[in-house]
Each structure stands twice: as C-alpha cells, then as structure tokens.
Coordinates of N, CA and C in Angstrom, one line a residue:
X1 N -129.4 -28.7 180.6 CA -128.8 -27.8 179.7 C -127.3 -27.7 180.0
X2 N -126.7 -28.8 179.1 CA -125.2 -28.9 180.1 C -124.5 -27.4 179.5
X3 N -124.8 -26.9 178.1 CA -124.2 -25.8 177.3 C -124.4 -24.4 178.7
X4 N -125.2 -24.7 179.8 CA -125.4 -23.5 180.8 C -124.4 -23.6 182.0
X5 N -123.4 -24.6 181.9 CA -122.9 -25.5 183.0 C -122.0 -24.3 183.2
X6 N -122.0 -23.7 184.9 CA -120.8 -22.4 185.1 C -119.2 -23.3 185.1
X7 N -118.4 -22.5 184.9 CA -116.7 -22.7 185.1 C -116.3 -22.3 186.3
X8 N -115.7 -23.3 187.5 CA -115.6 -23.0 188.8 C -114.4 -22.1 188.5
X9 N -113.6 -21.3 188.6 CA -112.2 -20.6 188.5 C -111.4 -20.7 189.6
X10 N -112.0 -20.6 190.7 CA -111.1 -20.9 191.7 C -112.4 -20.9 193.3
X11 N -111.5 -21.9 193.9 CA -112.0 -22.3 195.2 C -111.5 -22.4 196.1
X12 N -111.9 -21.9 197.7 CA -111.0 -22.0 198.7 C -111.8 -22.3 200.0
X13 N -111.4 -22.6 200.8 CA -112.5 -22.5 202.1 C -112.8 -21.5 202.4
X14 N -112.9 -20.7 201.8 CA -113.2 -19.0 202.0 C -114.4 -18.7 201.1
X15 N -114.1 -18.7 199.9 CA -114.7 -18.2 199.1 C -114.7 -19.1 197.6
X16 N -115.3 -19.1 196.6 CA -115.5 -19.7 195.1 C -115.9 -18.4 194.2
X17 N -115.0 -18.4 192.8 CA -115.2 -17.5 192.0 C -115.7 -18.7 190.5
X18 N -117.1 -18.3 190.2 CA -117.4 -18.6 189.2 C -117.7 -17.9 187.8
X19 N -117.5 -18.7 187.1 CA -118.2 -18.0 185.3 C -119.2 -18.5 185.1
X20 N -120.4 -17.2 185.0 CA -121.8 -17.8 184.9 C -121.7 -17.6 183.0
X21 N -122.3 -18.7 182.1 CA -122.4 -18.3 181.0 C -123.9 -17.4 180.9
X22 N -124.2 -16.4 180.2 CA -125.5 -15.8 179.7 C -126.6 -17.0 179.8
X23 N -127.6 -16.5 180.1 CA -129.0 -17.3 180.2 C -129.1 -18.4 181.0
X24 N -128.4 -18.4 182.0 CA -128.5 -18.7 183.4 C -128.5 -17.9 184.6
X25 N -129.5 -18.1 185.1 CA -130.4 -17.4 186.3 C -128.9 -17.6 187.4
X26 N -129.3 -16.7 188.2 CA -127.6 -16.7 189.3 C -128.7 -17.3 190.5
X27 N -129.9 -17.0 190.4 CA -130.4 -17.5 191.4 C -131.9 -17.8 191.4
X28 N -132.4 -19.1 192.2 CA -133.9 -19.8 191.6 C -135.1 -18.4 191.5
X29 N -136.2 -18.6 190.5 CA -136.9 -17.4 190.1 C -137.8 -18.3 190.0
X30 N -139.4 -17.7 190.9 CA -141.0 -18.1 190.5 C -141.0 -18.5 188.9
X31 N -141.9 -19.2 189.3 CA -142.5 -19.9 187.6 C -141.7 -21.5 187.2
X32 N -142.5 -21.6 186.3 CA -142.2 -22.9 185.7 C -140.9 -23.0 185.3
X33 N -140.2 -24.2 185.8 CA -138.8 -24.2 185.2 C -137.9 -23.5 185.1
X34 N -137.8 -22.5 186.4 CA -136.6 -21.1 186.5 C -136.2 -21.9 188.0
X35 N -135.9 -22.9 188.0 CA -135.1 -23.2 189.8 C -134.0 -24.0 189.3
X36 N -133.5 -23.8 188.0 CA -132.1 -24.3 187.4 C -131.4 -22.5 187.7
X37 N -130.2 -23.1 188.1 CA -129.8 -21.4 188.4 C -128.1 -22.2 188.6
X38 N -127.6 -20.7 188.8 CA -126.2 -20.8 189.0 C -125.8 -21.1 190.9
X39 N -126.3 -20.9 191.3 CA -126.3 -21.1 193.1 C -126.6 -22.0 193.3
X40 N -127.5 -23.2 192.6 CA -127.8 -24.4 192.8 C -126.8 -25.2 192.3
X41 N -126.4 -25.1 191.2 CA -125.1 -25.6 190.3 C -124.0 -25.9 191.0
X42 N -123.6 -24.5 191.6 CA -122.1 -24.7 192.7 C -122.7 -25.2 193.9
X43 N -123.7 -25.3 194.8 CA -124.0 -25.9 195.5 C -124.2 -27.5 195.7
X44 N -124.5 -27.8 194.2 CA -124.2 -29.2 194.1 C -122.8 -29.9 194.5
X45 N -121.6 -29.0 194.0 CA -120.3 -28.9 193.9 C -119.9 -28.8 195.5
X46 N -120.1 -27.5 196.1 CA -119.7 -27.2 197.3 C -121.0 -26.7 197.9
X47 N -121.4 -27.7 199.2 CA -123.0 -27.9 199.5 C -123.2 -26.4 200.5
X48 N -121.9 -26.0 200.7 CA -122.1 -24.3 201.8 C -121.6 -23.4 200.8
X49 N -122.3 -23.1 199.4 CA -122.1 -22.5 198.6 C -123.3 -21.2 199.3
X50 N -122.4 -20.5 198.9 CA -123.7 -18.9 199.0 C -123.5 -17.8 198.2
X51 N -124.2 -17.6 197.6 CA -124.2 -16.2 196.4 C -123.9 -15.2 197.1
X52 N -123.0 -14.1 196.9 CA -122.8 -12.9 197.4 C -123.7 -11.6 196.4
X53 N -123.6 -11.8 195.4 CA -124.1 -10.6 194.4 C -124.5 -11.9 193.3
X54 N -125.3 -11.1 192.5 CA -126.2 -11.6 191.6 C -125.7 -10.7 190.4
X55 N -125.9 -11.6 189.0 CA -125.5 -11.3 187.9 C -127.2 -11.3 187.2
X56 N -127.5 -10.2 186.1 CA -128.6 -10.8 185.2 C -128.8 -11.7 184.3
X57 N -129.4 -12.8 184.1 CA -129.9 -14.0 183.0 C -129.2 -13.7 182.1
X58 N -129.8 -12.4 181.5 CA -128.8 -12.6 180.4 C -127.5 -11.9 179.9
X59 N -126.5 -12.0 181.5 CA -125.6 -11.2 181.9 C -124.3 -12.5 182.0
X60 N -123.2 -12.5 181.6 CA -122.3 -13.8 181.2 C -120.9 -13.0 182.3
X61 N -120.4 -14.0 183.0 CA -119.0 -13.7 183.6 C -119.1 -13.8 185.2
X62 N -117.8 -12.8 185.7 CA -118.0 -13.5 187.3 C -118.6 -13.4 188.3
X63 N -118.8 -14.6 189.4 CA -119.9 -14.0 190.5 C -118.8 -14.4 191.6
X64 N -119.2 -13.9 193.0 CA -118.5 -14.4 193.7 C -119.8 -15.5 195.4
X65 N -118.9 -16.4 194.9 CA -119.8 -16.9 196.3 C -119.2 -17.5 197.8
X66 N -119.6 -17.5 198.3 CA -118.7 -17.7 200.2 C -119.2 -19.0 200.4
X67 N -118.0 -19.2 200.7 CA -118.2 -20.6 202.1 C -119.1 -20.4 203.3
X68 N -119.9 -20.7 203.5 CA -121.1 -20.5 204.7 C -121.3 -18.9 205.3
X69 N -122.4 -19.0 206.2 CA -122.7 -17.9 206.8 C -121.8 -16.7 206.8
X70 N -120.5 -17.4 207.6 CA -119.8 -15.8 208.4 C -119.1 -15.6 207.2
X71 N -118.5 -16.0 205.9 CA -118.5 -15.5 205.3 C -119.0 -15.0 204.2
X72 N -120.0 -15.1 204.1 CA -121.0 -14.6 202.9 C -121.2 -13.1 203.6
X73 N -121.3 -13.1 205.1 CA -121.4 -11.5 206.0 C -120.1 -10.9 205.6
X74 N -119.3 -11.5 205.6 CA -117.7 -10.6 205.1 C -117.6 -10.0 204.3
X75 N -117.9 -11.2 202.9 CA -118.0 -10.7 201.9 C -119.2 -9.8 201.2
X76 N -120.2 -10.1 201.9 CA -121.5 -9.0 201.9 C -121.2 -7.8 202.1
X77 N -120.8 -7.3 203.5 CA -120.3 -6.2 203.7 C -118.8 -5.6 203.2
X78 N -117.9 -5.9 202.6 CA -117.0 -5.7 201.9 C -117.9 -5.1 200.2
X79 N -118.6 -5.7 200.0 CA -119.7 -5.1 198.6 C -120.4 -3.9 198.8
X80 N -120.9 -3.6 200.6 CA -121.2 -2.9 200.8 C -120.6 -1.6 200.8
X81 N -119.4 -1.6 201.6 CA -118.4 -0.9 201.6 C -117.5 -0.7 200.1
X82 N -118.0 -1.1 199.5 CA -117.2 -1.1 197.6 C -116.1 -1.1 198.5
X83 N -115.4 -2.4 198.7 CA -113.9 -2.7 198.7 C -113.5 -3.7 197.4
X84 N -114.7 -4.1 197.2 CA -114.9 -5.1 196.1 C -114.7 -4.2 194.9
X85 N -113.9 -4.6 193.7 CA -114.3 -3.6 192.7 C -115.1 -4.5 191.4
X86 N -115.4 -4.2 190.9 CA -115.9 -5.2 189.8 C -115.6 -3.7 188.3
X87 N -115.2 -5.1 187.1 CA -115.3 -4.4 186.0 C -116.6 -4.8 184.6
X88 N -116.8 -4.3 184.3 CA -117.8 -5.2 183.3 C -117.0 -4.4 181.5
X89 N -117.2 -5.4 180.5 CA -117.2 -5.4 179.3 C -118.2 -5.0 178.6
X90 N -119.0 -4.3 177.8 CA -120.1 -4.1 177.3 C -119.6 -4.0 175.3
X91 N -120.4 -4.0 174.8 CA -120.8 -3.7 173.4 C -121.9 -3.1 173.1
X92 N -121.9 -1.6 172.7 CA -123.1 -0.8 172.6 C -123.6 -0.3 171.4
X93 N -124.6 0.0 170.9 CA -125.0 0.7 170.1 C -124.6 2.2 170.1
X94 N -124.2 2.7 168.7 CA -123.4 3.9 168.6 C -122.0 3.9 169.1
X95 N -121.5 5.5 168.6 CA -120.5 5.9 169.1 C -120.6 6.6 170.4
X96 N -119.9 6.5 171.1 CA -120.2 7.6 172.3 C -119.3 9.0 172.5
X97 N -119.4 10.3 172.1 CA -118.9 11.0 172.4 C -117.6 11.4 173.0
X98 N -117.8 11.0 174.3 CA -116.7 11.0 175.3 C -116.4 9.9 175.2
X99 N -114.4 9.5 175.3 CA -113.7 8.4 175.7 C -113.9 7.7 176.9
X100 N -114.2 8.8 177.9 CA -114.3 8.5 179.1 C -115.4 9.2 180.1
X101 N -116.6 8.5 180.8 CA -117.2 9.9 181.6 C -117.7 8.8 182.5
X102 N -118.4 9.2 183.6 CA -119.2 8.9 184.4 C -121.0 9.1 183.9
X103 N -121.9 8.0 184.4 CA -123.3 8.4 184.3 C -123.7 8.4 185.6
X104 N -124.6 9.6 186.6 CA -125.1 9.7 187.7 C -126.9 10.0 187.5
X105 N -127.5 8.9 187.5 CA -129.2 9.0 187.0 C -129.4 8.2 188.2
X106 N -130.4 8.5 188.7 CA -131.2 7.8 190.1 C -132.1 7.1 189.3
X107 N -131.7 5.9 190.0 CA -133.0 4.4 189.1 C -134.1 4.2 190.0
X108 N -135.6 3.6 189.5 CA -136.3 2.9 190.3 C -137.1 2.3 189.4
X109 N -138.2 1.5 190.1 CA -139.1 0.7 189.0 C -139.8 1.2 188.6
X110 N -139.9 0.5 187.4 CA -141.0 0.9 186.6 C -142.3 0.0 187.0
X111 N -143.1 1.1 187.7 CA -144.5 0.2 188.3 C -145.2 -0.5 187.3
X112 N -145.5 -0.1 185.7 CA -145.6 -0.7 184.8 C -145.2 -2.0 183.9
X113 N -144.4 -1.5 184.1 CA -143.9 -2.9 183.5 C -142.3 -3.6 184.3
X114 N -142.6 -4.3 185.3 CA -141.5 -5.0 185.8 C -141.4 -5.7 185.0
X115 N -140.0 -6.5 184.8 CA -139.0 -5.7 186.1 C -138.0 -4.9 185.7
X116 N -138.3 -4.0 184.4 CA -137.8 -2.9 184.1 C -137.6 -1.6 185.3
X117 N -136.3 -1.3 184.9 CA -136.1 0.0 185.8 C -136.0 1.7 184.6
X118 N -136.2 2.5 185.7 CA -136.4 3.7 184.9 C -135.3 4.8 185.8
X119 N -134.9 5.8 184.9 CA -134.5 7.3 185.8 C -135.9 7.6 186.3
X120 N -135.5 7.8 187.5 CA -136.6 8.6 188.3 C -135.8 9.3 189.4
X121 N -135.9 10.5 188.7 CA -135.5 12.1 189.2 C -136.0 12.3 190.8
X122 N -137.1 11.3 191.0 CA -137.8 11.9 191.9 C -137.4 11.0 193.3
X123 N -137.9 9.9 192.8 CA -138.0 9.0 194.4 C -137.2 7.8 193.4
X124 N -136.1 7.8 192.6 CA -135.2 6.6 192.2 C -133.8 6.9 193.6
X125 N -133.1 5.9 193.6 CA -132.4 5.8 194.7 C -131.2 6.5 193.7
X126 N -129.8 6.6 194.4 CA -128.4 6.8 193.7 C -127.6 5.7 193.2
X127 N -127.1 6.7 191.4 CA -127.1 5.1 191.0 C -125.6 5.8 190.4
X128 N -124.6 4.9 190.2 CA -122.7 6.4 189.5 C -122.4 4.8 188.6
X129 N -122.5 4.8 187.6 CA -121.4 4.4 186.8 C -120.8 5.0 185.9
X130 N -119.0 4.6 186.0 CA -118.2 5.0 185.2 C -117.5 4.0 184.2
X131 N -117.2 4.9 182.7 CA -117.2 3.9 181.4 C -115.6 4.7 181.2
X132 N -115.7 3.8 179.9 CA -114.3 4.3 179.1 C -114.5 3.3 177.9
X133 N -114.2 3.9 177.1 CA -114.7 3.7 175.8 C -113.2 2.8 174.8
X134 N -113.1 1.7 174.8 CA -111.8 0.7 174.9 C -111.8 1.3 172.9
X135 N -113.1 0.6 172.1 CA -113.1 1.3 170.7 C -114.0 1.4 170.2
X136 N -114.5 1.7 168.9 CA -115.1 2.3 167.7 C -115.2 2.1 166.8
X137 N -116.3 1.3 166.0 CA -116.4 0.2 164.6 C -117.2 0.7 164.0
X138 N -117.6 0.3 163.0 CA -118.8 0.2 162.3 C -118.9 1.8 161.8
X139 N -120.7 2.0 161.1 CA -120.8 3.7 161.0 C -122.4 3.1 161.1
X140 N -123.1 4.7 161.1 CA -124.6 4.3 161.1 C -125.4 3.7 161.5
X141 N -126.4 2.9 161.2 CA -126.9 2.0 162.2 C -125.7 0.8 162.7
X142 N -124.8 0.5 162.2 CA -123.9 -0.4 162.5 C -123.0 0.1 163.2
X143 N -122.9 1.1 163.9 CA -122.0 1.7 164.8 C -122.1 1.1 166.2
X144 N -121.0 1.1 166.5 CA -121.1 0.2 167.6 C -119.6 0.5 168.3
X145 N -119.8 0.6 169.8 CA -118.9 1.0 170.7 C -118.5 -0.4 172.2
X146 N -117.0 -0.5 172.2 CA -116.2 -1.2 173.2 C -116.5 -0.4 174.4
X147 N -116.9 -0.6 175.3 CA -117.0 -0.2 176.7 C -116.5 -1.1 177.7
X148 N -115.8 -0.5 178.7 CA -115.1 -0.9 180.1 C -116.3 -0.3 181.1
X149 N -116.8 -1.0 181.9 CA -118.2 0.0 182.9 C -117.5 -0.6 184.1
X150 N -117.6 0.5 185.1 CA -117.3 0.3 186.5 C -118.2 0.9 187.2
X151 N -119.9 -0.2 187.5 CA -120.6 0.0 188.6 C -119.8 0.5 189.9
X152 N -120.0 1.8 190.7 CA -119.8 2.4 191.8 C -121.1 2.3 192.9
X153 N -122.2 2.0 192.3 CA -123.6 1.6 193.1 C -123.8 0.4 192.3
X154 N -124.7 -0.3 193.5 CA -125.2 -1.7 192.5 C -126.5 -2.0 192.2
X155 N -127.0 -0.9 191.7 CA -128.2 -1.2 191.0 C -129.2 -2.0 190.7
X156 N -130.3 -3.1 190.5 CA -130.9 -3.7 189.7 C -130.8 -2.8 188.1
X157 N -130.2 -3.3 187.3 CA -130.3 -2.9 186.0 C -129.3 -1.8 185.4
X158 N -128.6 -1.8 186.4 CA -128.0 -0.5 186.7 C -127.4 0.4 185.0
X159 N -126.4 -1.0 184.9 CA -125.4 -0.6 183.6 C -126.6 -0.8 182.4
X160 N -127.2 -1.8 182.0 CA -128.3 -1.7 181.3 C -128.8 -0.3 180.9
X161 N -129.5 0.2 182.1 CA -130.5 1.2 182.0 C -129.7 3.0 181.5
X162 N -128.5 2.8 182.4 CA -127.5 4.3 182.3 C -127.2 4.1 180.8
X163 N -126.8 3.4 180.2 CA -126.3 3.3 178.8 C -127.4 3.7 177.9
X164 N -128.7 2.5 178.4 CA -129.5 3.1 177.4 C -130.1 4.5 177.5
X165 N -129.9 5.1 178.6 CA -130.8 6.5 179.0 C -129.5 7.6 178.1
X166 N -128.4 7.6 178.1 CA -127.2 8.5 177.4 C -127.7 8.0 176.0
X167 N -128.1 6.9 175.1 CA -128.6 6.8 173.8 C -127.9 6.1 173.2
X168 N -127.2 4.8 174.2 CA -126.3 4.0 173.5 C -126.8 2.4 174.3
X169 N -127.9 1.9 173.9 CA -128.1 0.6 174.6 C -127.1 -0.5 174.1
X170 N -127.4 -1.4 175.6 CA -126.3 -2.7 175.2 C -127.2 -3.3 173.5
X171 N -126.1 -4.2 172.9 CA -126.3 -5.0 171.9 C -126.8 -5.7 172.6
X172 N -127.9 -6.5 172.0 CA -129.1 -7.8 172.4 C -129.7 -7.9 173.4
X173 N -130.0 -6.0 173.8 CA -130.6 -6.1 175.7 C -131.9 -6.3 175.4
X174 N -132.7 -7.4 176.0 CA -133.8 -7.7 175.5 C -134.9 -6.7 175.9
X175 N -134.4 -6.0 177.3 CA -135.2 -5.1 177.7 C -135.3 -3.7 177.7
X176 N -134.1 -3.2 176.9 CA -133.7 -1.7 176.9 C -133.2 -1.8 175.4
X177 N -132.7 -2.5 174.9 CA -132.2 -2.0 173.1 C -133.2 -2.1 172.6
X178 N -133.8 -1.5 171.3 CA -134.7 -1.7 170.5 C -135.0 -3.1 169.9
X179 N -136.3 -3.7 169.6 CA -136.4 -4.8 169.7 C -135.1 -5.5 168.4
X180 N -135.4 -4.5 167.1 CA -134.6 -5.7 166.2 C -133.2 -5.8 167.1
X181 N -132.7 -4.8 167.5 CA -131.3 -5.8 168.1 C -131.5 -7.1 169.0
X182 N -132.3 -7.4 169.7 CA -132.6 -8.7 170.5 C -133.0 -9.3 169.6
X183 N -133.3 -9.2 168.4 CA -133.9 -10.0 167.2 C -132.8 -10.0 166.2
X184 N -131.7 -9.8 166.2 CA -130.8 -9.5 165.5 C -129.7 -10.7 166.1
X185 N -129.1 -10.2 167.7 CA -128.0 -10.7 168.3 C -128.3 -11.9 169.5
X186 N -128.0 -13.0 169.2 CA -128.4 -14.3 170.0 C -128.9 -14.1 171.4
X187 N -127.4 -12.8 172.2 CA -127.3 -12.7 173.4 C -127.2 -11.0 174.1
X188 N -127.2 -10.8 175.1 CA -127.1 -9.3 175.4 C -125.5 -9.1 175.6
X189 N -124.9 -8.4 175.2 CA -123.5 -8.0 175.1 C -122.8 -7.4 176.5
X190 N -123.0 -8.3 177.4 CA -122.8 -7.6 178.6 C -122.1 -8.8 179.2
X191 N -120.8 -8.3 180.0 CA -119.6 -9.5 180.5 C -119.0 -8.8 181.6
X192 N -119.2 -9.5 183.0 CA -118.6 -9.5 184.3 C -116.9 -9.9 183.8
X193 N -116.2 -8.9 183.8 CA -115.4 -9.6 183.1 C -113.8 -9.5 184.8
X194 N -113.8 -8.7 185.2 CA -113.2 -8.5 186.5 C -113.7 -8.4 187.5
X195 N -112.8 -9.1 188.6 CA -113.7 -8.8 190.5 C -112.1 -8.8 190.8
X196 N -112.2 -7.7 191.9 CA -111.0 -7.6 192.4 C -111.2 -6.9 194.1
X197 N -110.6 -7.9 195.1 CA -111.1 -8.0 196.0 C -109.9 -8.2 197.0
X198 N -110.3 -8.3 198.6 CA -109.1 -8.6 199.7 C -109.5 -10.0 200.2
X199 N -108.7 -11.0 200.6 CA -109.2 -11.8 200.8 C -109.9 -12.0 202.0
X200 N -111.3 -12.9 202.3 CA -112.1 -12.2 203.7 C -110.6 -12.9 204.7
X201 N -110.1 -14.1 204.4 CA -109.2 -15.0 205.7 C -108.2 -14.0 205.5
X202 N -107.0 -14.6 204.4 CA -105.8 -14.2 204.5 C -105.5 -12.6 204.3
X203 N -106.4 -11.9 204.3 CA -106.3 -10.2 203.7 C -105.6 -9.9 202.6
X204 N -105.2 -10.9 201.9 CA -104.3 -11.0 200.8 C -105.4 -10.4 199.1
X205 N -104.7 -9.4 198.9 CA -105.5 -8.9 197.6 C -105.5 -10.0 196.6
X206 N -106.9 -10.4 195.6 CA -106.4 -11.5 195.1 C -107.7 -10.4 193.7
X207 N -107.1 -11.0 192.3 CA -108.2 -10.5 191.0 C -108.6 -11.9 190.4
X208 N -109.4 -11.5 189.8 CA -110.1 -12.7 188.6 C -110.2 -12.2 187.7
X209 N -110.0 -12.8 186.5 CA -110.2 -12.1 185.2 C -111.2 -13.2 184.2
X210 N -111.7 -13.0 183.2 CA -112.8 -13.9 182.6 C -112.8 -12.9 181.1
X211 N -112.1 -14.2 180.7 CA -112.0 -13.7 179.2 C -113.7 -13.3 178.3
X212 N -113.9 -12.3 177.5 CA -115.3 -11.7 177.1 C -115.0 -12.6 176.1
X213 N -116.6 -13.2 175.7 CA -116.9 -14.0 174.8 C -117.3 -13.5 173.8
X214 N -117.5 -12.2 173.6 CA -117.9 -11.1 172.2 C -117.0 -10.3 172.0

C-alpha cells in the first residue's frame, strides 16, 4: 500500500520526526495483516528506529521516534514529564459554545465493547484536554467546527472520546461519531498537526509542523 507510505520530516542521530498518513497502524496489531505499521516502515529506513508515542489508525500526522534505547528513555520520560507539547487539528460536528475551554472526564474501558473507551467517574484514570475553537461553518446537521486540541494527559482515545462526551464528535470517527458520518466521510478528521519539544542531545528547542489535510 505505497498510498500509506509515512513522510520522514526530519532525521538525526537523536531522534526522527515522521508523518503518519490515516489508516496506518503506528504499531504491528494481532490478526491477519495488521504487522504493516508505521514503526516497521521507518525501521526499514533507520534499523534503531523506536516509537516514542503512538498515533490511532485512523489518526493522520506527527509521531516522534528515537535513535536506540537511551534515547527512546529520554524521550519517553520527557512525554512523561509533558515537556513535549503536542497540538492536534480536529473537525467536529456542531458548533461549540465556548471559543475556548478545557474538558476534565476520567477515561477507562469499556469492558464491553473494546477497544472503546468511556467517562468513568468512578475507577477511569485523569484525562485534561484543552480546545480552542479556530472556526464555524455550516448550520444544522451540517454544522461543523475547526478545533485546535492540546492533550495535557495522554489517554487511549483521549481527544476522540472528550469531544464526543461534550456532544461534538470528530467527523468520520468510526468509533464515537454516529455511524452515517463514518459512512458519509472517507477518514476520521483528526491531525497530529504540531510536536514541540527540547532536543534529548543538543537541548536546543526544536518544532515540527504538518500541514492538515482536511
């Protein structure tokens, strides 16, 4: 599937910043014909390739990955510590009230139906992201909202699930918008679109940017 082939952006003996396009796995998954992935890809390229954070399948833009062991620990713990910032692009259903707010819902699984996640008030872990609302199209069912999201926790499902729980799911989320939108829009409208970070060698702040394809 060369149309899933990532865009190296930049490379160093430190670290590699890639563009994963939508519907490529960031990393090999059980079952038939899921061990095509984006970590195998750059590894073909640079064979001490290592995933730092993981993007979803059908999540499009940057990831970052380390040159061997000690730095994949650098850079691991630098995510841990959110020194790392990351920005994401979204396209949502509806308008959203507020220009700008934070969503704070504790996520966990849904023992039901993986590998969906749910608010769970009770035993979900701490989950903070904050939006800002870029613009505002459409009316009615065609309404539809520009979002900026800055995960502050890093969730499985995180931004997915917060959107859809306030009553504005991503466009084409196959697991959280209502089905005609996944039946409507090719892809899920969701774009790693900034990583901005220190460098683990040189300490030198360095950003990536990745143009959104919606």
């Amino acid at each position: 599937m060369p149309q899933l082939s990532p865009t190296i952006l930049y490379a160093d003996d430190a670290l590699i910043v890639a563009d994963k396009p939508a519907g490529l796995l960031s990393v090999p998954a059980g079952g038939e014909g899921r061990q095509d992935c984006l970590a195998g890809r750059v590894q073909a390229l640079y064979s001490d390739a290592l995933i730092v954070h993981r993007l979803d399948m059908a999540t499009s833009g940057l990831v970052l990955l380390a040159r061997g062991p000690e730095m994949l620990r650098r850079l691991s713990l630098a995510f841990e510590q959110r020194i790392i910032g990351k920005h994401y692009i979204a396209l949502v259903h509806g308008h959203l009230a507020s220009d700008a707010g934070e969503i704070a819902l504790p996520l966990g699984d849904d023992p039901d139906n993986r590998p969906r996640q749910i608010v769970d008030p009770l035993r979900g872990r701490r989950a903070l992201t904050r939006y800002r609302v870029i613009s505002r199209s459409g009316a009615g069912n065609n309404a539809v909202s520009r979002v900026e999201l800055r995960p502050v926790t890093g969730r499985t499902h995180q931004l997915r699930v917060h959107l859809m729980s306030i009553g504005h799911a991503i466009i084409g989320d196959p697991l959280y918008a209502p089905p005609e939108s996944a039946a409507r829009y090719p892809r899920m409208h969701l774009h790693a679109a900034g990583l901005a970070l220190i460098h683990p060698q040189t300490r030198v702040p360095a950003c990536f940017e990745s143009a959104v394809p919606f």
